[in-house]
Coordinates of C-alpha atoms in Angstrom, one line a residue:
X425 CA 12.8 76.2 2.2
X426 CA 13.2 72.6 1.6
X427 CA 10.0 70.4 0.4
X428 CA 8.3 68.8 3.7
X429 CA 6.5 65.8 3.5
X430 CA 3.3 66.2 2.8
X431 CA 2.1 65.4 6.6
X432 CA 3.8 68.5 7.2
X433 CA 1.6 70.7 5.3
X434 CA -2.0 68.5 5.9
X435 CA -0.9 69.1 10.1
X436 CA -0.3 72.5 9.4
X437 CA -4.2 72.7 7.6
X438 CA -5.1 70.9 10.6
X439 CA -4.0 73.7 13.1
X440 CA -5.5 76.3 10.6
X441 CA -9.3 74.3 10.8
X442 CA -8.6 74.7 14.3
X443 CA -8.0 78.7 14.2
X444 CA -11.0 78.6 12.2
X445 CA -13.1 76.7 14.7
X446 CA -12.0 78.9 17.5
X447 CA -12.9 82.0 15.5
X448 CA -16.5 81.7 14.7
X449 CA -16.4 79.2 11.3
X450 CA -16.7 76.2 10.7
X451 CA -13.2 73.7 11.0
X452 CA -11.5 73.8 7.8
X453 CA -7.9 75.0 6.9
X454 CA -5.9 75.0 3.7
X455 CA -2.8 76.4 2.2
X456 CA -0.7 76.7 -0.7
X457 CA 3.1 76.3 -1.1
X458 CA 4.8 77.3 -4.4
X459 CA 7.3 74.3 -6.1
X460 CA 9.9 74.4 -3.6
X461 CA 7.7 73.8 -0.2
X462 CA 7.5 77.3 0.9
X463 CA 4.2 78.1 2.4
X464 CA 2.3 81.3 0.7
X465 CA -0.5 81.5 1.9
X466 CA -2.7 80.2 4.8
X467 CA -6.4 80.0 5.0
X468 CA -9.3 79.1 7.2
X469 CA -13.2 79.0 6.6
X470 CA -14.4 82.8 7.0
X471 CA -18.5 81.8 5.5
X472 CA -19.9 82.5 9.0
X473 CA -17.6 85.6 10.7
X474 CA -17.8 87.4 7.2
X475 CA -21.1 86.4 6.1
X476 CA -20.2 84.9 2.6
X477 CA -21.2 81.8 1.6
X478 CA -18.2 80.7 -0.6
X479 CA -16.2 81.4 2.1
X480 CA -14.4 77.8 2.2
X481 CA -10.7 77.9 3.0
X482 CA -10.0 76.5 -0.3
X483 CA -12.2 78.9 -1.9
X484 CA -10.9 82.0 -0.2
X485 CA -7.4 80.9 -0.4
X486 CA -7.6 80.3 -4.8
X487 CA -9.2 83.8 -5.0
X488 CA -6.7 85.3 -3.0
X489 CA -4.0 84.1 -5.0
X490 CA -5.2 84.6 -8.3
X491 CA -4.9 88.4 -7.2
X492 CA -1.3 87.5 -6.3
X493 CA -0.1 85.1 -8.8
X494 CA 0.0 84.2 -12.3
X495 CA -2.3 81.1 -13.6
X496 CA 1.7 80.0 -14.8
X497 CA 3.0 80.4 -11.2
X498 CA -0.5 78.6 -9.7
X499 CA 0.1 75.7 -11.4
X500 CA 3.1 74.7 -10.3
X501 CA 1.6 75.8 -6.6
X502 CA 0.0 72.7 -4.5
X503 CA -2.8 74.0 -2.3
X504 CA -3.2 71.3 0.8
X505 CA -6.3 71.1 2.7
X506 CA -7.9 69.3 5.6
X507 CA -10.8 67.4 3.8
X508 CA -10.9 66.8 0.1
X509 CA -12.9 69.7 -1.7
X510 CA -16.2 70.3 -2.5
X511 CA -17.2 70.7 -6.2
X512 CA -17.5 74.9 -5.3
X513 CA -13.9 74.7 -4.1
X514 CA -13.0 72.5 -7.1
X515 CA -13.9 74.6 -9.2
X516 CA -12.4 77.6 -7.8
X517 CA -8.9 75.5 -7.7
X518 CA -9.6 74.9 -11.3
X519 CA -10.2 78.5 -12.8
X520 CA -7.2 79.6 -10.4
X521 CA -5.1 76.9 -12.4
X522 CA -3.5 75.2 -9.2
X523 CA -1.8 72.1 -10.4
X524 CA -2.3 69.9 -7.1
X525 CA -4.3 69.5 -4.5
X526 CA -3.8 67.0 -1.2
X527 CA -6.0 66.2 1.5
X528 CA -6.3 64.7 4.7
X529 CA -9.8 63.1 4.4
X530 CA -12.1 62.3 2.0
X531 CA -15.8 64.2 1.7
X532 CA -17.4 61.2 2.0
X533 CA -15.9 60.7 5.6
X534 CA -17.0 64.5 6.2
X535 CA -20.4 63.7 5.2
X536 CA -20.4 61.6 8.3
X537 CA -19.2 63.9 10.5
X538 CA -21.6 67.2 9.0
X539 CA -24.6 64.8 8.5
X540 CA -28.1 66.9 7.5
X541 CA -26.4 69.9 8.9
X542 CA -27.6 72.7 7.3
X543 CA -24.3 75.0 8.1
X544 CA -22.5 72.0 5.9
X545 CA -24.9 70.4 2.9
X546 CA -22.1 68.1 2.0
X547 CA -21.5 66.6 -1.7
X548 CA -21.1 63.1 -2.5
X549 CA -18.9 64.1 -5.2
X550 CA -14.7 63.6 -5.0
X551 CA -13.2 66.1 -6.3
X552 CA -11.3 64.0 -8.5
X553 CA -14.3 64.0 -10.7
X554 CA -15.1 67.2 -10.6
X555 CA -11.0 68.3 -11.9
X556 CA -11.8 64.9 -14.6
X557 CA -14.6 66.9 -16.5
X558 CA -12.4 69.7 -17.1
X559 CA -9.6 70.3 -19.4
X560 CA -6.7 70.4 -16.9
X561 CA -4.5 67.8 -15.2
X562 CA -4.8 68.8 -11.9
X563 CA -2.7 66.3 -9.4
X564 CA -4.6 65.1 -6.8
X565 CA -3.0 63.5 -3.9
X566 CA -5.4 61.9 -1.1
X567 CA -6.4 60.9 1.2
X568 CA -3.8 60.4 4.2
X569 CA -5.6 57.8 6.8
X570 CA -2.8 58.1 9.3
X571 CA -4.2 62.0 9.3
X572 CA -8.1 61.3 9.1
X573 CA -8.6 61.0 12.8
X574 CA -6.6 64.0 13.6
X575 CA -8.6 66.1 10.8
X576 CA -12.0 64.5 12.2
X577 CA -11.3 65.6 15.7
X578 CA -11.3 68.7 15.2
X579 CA -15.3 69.0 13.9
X580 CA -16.0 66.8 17.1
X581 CA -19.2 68.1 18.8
X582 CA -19.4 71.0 16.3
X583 CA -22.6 69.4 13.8
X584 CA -25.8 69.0 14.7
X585 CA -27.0 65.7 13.1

């Protein structure tokens, strides 16, 4: 497969926080393509329908391939998500030695959307200083405003705050 842009992939995330939604968790998507653009794996938040409460897309999806992959492979791998993540899904990207990540919206702009709700206790803490205390250059790319809006919609009337 040729590389896409990387709208592509973030709309792609998009439909997966979607999937999510519809299936019991709450809206978040992510997925990883290896160097060339080709898509290997697909994710969605599973912490409510599987009762685990790392069960972030992000989180899931670097577990899943660290079982697949080697840390050499993962870091040429970019894993794309719909909002930037969390310092528990930072630090799963980092021990599964993913060299990028790219998001659609920033956590800061989620907390506003999750507010006090208790399903979603939101950090105020970018993921680009989470990856900066560690010992690995991991590529961040984000966020994409032309994408925010579409991202946002989709946790539309799903907090209660």
């Amino acid at each position: 497969m040729r590389y896409q842009p990387h709208e592509f992939y973030l709309k792609r995330c998009i439909e997966l926080s979607r999937m999510a939604r519809a299936g019991g968790n709450t809206p978040f998507g992510a997925l990883l393509t290896d160097e060339d653009g080709s898509i290997l794996l697909e994710q969605g938040n599973i912490e409510i329908t599987e009762n685990i409460c790392t069960g972030h897309a992000e989180t899931a999806l670097a577990a899943r391939a660290s079982h697949i992959y080697s840390k050499e492979f993962l870091w040429k791998c970019t894993l794309y998500t719909t909002a930037e993540p969390c310092a528990m899904c930072s630090g799963a990207i980092y021990w599964a030695n993913i060299g990028r990540v790219v998001y659609a919206m920033t956590e800061k702009r989620l907390l506003e959307l999750t507010g006090s709700d208790e399903q979603n206790p939101t950090f105020d803490l970018p993921c680009r200083d989470v990856f900066a205390r560690g010992q690995k250059d991991i590529r961040v790319i984000g966020p994409f405003p032309a994408l925010e809006q579409e991202a946002a919609e989709v946790h539309k009337g799903f907090w209660n705050h």
